[in-house]
Coordinates of C-alpha atoms and ligand atoms in Angstrom, one line a residue:
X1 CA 14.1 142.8 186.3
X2 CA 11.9 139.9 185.9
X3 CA 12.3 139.6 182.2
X4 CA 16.3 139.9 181.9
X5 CA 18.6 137.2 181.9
X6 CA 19.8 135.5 184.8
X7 CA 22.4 133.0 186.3
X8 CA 21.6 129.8 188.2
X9 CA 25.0 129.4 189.1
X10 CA 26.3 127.8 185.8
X11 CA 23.5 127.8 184.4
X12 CA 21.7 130.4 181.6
X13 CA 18.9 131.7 182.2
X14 CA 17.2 133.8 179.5
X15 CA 14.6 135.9 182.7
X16 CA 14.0 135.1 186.1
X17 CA 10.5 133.4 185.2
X18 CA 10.3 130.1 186.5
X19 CA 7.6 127.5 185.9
X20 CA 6.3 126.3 188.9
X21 CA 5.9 121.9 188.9
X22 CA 2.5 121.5 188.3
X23 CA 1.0 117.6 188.4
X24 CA -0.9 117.2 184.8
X25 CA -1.6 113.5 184.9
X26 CA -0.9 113.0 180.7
X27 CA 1.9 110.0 181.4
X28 CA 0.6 106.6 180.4
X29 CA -1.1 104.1 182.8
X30 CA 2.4 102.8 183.1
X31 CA 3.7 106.2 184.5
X32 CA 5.5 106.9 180.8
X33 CA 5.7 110.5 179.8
X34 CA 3.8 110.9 176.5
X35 CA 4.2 112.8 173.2
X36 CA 1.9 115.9 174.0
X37 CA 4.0 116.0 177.3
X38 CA 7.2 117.5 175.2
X39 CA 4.8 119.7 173.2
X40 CA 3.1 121.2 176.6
X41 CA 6.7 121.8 177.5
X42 CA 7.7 123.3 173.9
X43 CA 5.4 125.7 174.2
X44 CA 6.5 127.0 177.4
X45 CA 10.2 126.9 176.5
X46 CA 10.7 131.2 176.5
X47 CA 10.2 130.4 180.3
X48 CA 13.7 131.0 181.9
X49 CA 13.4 127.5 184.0
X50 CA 10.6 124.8 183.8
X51 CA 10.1 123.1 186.5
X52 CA 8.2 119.7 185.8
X53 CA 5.5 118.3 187.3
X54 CA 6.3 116.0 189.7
X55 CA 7.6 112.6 188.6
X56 CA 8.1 109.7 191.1
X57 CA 11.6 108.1 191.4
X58 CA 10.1 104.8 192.1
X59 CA 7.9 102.3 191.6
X60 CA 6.2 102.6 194.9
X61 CA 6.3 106.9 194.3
X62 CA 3.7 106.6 191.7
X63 CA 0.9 107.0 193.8
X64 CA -1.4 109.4 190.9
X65 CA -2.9 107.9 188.0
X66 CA -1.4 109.0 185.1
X67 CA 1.9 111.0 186.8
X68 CA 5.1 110.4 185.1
X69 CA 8.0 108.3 186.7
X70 CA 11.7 108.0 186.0
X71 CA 13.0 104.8 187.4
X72 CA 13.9 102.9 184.1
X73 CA 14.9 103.0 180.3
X74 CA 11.9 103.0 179.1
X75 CA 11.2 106.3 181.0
X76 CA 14.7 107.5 180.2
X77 CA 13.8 107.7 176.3
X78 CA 10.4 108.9 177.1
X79 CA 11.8 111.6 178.8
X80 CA 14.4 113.0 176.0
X81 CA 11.8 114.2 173.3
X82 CA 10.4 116.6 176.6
X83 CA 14.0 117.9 177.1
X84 CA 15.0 118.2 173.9
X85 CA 11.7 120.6 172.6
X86 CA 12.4 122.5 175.3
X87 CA 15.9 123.1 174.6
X88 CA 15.8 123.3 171.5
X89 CA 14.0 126.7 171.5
X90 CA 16.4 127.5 174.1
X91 CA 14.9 127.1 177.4
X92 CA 16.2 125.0 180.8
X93 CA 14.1 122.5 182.4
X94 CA 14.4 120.9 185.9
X95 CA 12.9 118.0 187.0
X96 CA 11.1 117.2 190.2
X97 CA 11.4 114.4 192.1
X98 CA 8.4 113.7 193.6
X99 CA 8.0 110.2 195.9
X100 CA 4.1 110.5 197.2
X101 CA 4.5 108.0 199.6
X102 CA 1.5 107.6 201.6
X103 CA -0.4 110.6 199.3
X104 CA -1.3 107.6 197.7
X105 CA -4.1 104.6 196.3
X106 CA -2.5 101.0 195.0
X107 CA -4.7 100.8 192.3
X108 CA -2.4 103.7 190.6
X109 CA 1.2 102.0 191.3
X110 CA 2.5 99.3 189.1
X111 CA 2.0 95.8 189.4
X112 CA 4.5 95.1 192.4
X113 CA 4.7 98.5 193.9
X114 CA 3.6 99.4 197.6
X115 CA 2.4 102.2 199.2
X116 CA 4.8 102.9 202.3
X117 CA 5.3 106.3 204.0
X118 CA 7.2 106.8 207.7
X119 CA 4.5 105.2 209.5
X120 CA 1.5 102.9 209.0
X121 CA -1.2 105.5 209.6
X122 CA -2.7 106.1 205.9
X123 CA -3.3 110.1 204.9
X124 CA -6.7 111.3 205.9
X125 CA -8.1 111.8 202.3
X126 CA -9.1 110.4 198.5
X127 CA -7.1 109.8 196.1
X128 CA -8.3 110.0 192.5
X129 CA -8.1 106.2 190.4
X130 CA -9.1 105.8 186.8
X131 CA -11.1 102.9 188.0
X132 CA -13.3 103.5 190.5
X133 CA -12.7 107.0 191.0
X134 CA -12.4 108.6 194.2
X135 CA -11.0 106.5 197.4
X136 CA -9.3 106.9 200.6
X137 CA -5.6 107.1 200.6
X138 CA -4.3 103.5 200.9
X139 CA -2.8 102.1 204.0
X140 CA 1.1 102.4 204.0
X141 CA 3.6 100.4 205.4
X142 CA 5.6 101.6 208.0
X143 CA 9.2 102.1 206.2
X144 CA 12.2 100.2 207.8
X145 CA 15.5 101.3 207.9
X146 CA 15.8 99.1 204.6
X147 CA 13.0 100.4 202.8
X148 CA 14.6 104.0 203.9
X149 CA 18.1 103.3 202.4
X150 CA 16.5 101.9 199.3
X151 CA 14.1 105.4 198.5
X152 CA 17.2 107.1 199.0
X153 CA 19.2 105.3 196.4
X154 CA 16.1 105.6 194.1
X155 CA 15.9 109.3 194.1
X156 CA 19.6 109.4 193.5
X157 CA 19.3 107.1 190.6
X158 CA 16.5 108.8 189.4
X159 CA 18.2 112.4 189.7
X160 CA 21.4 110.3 187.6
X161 CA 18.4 109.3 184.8
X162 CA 17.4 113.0 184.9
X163 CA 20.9 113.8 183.6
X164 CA 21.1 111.1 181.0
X165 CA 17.7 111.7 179.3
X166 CA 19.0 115.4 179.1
X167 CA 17.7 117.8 181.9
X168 CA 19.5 120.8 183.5
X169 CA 19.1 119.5 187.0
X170 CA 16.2 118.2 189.5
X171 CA 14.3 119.8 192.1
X172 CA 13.8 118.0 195.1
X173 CA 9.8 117.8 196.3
X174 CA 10.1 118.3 199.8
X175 CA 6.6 120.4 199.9
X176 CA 3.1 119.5 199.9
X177 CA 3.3 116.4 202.3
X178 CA 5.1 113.9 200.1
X179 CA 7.4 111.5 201.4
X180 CA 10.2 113.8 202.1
X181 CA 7.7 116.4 203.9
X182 CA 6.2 113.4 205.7
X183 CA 9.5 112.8 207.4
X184 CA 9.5 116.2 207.9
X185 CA 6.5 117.1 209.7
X186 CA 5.7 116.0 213.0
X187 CA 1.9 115.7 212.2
X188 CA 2.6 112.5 210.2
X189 CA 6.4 111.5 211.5
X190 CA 5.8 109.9 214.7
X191 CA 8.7 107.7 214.6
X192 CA 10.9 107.4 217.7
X193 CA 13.5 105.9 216.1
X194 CA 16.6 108.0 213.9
X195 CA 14.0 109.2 211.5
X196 CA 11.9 110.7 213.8
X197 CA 11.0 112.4 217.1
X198 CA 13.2 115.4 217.3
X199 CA 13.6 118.2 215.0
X200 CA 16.8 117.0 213.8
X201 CA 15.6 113.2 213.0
X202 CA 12.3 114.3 210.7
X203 CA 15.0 116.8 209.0
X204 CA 17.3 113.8 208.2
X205 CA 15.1 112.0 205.3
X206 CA 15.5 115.2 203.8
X207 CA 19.3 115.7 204.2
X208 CA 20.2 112.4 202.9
X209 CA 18.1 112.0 200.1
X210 CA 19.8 115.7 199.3
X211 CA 23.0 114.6 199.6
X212 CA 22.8 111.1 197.9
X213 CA 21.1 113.3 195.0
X214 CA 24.0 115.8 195.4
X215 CA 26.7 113.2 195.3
X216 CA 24.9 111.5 192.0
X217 CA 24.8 114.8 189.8
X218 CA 26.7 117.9 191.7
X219 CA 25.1 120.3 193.9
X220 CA 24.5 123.0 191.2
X221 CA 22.1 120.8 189.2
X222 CA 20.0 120.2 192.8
X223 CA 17.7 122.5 194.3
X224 CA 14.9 121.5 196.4
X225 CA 11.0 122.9 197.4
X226 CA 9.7 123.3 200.6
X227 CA 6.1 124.2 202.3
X228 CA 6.5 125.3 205.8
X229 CA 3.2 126.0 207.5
X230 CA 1.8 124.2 204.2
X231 CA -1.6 122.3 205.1
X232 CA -1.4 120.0 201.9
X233 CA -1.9 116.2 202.1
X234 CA -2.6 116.1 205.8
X235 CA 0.5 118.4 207.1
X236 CA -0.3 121.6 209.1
X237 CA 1.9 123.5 211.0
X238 CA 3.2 122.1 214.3
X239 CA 5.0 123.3 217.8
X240 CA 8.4 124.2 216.5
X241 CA 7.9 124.2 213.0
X242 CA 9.6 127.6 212.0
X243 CA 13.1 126.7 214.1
X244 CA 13.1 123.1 212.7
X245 CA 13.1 124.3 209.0
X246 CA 15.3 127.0 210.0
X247 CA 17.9 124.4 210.8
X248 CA 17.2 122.6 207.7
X249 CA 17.4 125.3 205.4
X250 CA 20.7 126.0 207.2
X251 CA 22.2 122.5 206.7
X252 CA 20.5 122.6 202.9
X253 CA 22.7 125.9 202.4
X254 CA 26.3 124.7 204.0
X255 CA 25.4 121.7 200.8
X256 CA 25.3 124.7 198.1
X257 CA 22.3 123.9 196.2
X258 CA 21.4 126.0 192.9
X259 CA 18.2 127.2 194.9
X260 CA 16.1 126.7 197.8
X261 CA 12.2 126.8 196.5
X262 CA 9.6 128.4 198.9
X263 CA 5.8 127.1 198.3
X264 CA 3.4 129.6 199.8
X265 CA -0.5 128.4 199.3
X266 CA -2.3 131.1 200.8
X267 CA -3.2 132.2 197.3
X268 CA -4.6 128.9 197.8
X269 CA -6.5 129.2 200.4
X270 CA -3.5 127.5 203.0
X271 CA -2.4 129.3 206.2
X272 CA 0.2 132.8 205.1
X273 CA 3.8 132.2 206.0
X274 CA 5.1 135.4 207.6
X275 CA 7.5 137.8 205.5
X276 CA 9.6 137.3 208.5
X277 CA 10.1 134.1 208.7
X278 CA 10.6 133.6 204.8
X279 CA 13.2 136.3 204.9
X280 CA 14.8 133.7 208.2
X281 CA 14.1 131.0 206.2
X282 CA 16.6 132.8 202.8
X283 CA 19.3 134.0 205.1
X284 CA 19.7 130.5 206.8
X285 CA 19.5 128.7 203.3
X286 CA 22.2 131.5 201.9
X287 CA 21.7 130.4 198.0
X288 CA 19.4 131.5 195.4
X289 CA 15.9 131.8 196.4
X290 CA 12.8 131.5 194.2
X291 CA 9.4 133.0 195.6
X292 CA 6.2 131.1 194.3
X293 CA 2.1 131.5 194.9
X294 CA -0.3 133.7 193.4
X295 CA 2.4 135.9 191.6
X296 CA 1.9 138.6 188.5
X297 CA 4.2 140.4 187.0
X298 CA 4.0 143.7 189.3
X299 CA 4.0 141.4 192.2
X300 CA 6.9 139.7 190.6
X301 CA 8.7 142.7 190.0
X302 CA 8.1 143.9 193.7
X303 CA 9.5 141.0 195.3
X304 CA 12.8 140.9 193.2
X305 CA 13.5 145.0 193.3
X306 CA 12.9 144.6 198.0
X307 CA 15.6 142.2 197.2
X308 CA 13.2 139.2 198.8
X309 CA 13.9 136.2 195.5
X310 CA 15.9 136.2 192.8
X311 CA 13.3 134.3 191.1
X312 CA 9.4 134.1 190.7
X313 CA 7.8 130.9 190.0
X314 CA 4.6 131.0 188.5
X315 CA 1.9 128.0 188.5
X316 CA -1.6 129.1 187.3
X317 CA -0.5 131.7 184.7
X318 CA 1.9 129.5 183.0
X319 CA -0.4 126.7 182.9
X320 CA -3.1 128.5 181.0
X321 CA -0.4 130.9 179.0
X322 CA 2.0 129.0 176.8
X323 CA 3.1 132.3 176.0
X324 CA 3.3 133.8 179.2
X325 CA 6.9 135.6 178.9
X326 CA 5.5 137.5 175.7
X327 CA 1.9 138.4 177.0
X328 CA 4.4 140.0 180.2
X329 CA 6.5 142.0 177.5
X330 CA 3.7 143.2 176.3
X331 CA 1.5 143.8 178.5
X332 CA -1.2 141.5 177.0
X333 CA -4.3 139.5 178.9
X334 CA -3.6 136.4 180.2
X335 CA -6.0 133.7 179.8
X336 CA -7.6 132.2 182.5
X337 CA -6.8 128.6 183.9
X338 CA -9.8 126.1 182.9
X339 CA -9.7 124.2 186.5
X340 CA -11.7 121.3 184.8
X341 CA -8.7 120.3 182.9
X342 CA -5.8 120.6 185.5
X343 CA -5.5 116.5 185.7
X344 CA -7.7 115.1 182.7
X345 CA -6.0 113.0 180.0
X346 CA -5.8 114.4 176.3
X347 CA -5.0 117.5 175.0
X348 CA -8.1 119.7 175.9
X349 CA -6.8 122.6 178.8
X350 CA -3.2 121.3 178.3
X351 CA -1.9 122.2 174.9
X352 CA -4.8 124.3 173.1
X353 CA -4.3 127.6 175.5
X354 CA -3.7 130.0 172.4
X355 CA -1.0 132.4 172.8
X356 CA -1.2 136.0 172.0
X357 CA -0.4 135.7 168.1
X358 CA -2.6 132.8 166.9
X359 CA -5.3 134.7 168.9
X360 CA -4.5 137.7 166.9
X361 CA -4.2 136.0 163.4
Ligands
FMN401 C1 -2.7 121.8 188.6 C2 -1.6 122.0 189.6 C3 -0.7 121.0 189.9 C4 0.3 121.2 190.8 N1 1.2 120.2 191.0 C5 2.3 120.4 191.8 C6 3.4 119.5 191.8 O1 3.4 118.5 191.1 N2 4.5 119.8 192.6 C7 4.5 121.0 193.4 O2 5.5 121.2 194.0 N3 3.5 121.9 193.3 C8 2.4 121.6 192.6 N4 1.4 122.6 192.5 C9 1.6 123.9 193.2 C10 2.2 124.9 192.2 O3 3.6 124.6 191.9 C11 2.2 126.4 192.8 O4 2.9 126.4 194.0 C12 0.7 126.8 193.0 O5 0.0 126.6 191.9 C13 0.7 128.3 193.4 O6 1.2 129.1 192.4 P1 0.3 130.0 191.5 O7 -0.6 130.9 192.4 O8 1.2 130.8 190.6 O9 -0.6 129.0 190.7 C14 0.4 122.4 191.5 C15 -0.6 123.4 191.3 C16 -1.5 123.2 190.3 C17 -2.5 124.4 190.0

């Protein structure tokens, strides 16, 4: 099942293999994707969807060294070699929109940018910066009602650039405790105002930037990843968690997105979320569901044949196996993930994981 085509509403899909975003830190300085960036993505392309790493919509998103962005021309023609290698060996690729928002250190943002998030408390935590190296997350600014309308408008217009510089659609990062997951969760939202202090309020960031982005580029190019009971980035579950996203996955359905994306980190070392409530979680959202953390192939297989995804996203495995649809045809080995090279500039642990057949030749 997991190998044989499949349809994301309009869209082909040569299996049911999706790549799960995964931050790599090869942009520029300047947050511009970079050659080896469209041949990491090449490589991957027998993958039915890719799913970037996250790329900020903004300016004041850009809160990693070295993360992509797409808020200008520049970016847009940076972008097209990365979509193009991947479809020209026929694969899809989605991009996500990822705003870090407080998860974030000035020294990484470009000259003029600021770090803002729903409040002015700054995220417990370091953030990594190619100059001095480790430091706590910098101190945000409280977002007005101004700044709020304006990070809405730049993830539409970002999702818009997606389109022109030729990908299949955009994934919304509403996991992980980025901005849209730090309107969500009540941990970090302590706003009193319409943003905040009811369920509905931290769920309304979320629903307008989804339907700003829905009204940019069409509600079957959206779809849009969420961590409940995710510990990432100073989140953590909190009183009322499960009916609050059950409310959001339910307004997230009634916009008919091509797929609502469940993060589940206890692979990771993150709290479980409970078969029940992800199974709650697909019947509110109604749409096409993709499963993701610490997935192989019999585990893949298991999930899609109870009927609990139609899709498996995979992180680690496709990472570390450019190849990976081919190694799970035949049954090969997959290599292991080199840690030490998940966000280091160059090549090394990014594009030089053999695949099956040069490590046979
Ligand atoms: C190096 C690395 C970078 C990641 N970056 C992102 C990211 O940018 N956006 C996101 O939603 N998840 C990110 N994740 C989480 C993965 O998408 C995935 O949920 C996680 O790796 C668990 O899946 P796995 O067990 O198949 O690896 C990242 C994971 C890794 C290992």
């Amino acid at each position: 099942m997991l190998l044989q085509p499949f349809s994301l509403g309009s869209i082909p899909l040569r299996n049911r293999v999706v790549m799960a975003p995964m931050t790599r830190n090869r942009a520029t300085a300047e947050h511009l994707p970079t050659a080896i960036m469209a041949d990491y993505y090449g490589q991957r392309a027998s993958i039915g969807l890719i799913v970037t790493e996250g790329v900020s919509p903004s300016p004041n998103g850009a809160g990693y060294a070295r993360i992509p962005g797409l808020y200008n021309a520049e970016q847009v023609a940076a972008w097209k070699p990365v979509t193009e290698a991947v479809h020209a060996r026929g694969g899809r690729i989605f991009m996500q929109i990822m705003h870090t928002g407080r998860a974030s250190h000035t020294a990484n943002l470009p000259v003029g940018a600021e770090v803002v998030g729903p409040t002015s408390v700054p995220m417990p935590g370091e953030i990594w910066t190619d100059g001095p190296g480790l430091q706590a997350a910098s101190t945000p600014r409280a977002m007005t009602e101004a700044d709020i309308a304006a990070a809405i408008a730049e993830y539409a217009s970002s999702a818009s650039l997606a389109i022109e510089a030729g990908f299949d659609g955009v994934e919304l990062h509403a996991a992980n405790g980025y901005l849209i997951e730090q309107f969500l969760n009540a941990n970090v939202n302590t706003r009193t105002d319409a943003w905040g202090g009811s369920s509905a309020a931290r769920d309304r960031f979320a629903l307008e930037v989804t339907r700003a982005v829905v009204a940019a580029i069409g509600s079957g190019r959206v779809g849009i990843r969420l961590s409940p009971f995710g510990a990432f980035n100073a989140t953590g579950a909190f009183d009322g968690v499960d009916a609050q996203f059950l409310e959001l996955a339910h307004a997230l359905g009634a916009m008919k997105l091509a797929y609502l994306h469940l993060v589940d980190h206890s692979s990771m070392g993150a709290p479980p979320v409970a078969a029940e409530f992800k199974a709650s979680l697909r019947t509110a959202f109604g749409g096409l569901f993709i499963a993701s953390g610490g997935f192989d192939r019999a585990r893949a297989e298991q999930v899609l044949a109870d009927g609990k995804a139609d899709l498996v996203a995979f992180g680690r495995p496709a990472l570390a196996n450019p190849d990976l649809v081919d190694r799970f045809t035949t049954g090969a080995p997959l290599n292991a993930p080199d840690f030490t090279t998940f966000y280091t500039p160059g090549v090394k642990g990014y594009t030089d994981y053999p695949a099956v057949a040069a490590t046979v030749a």
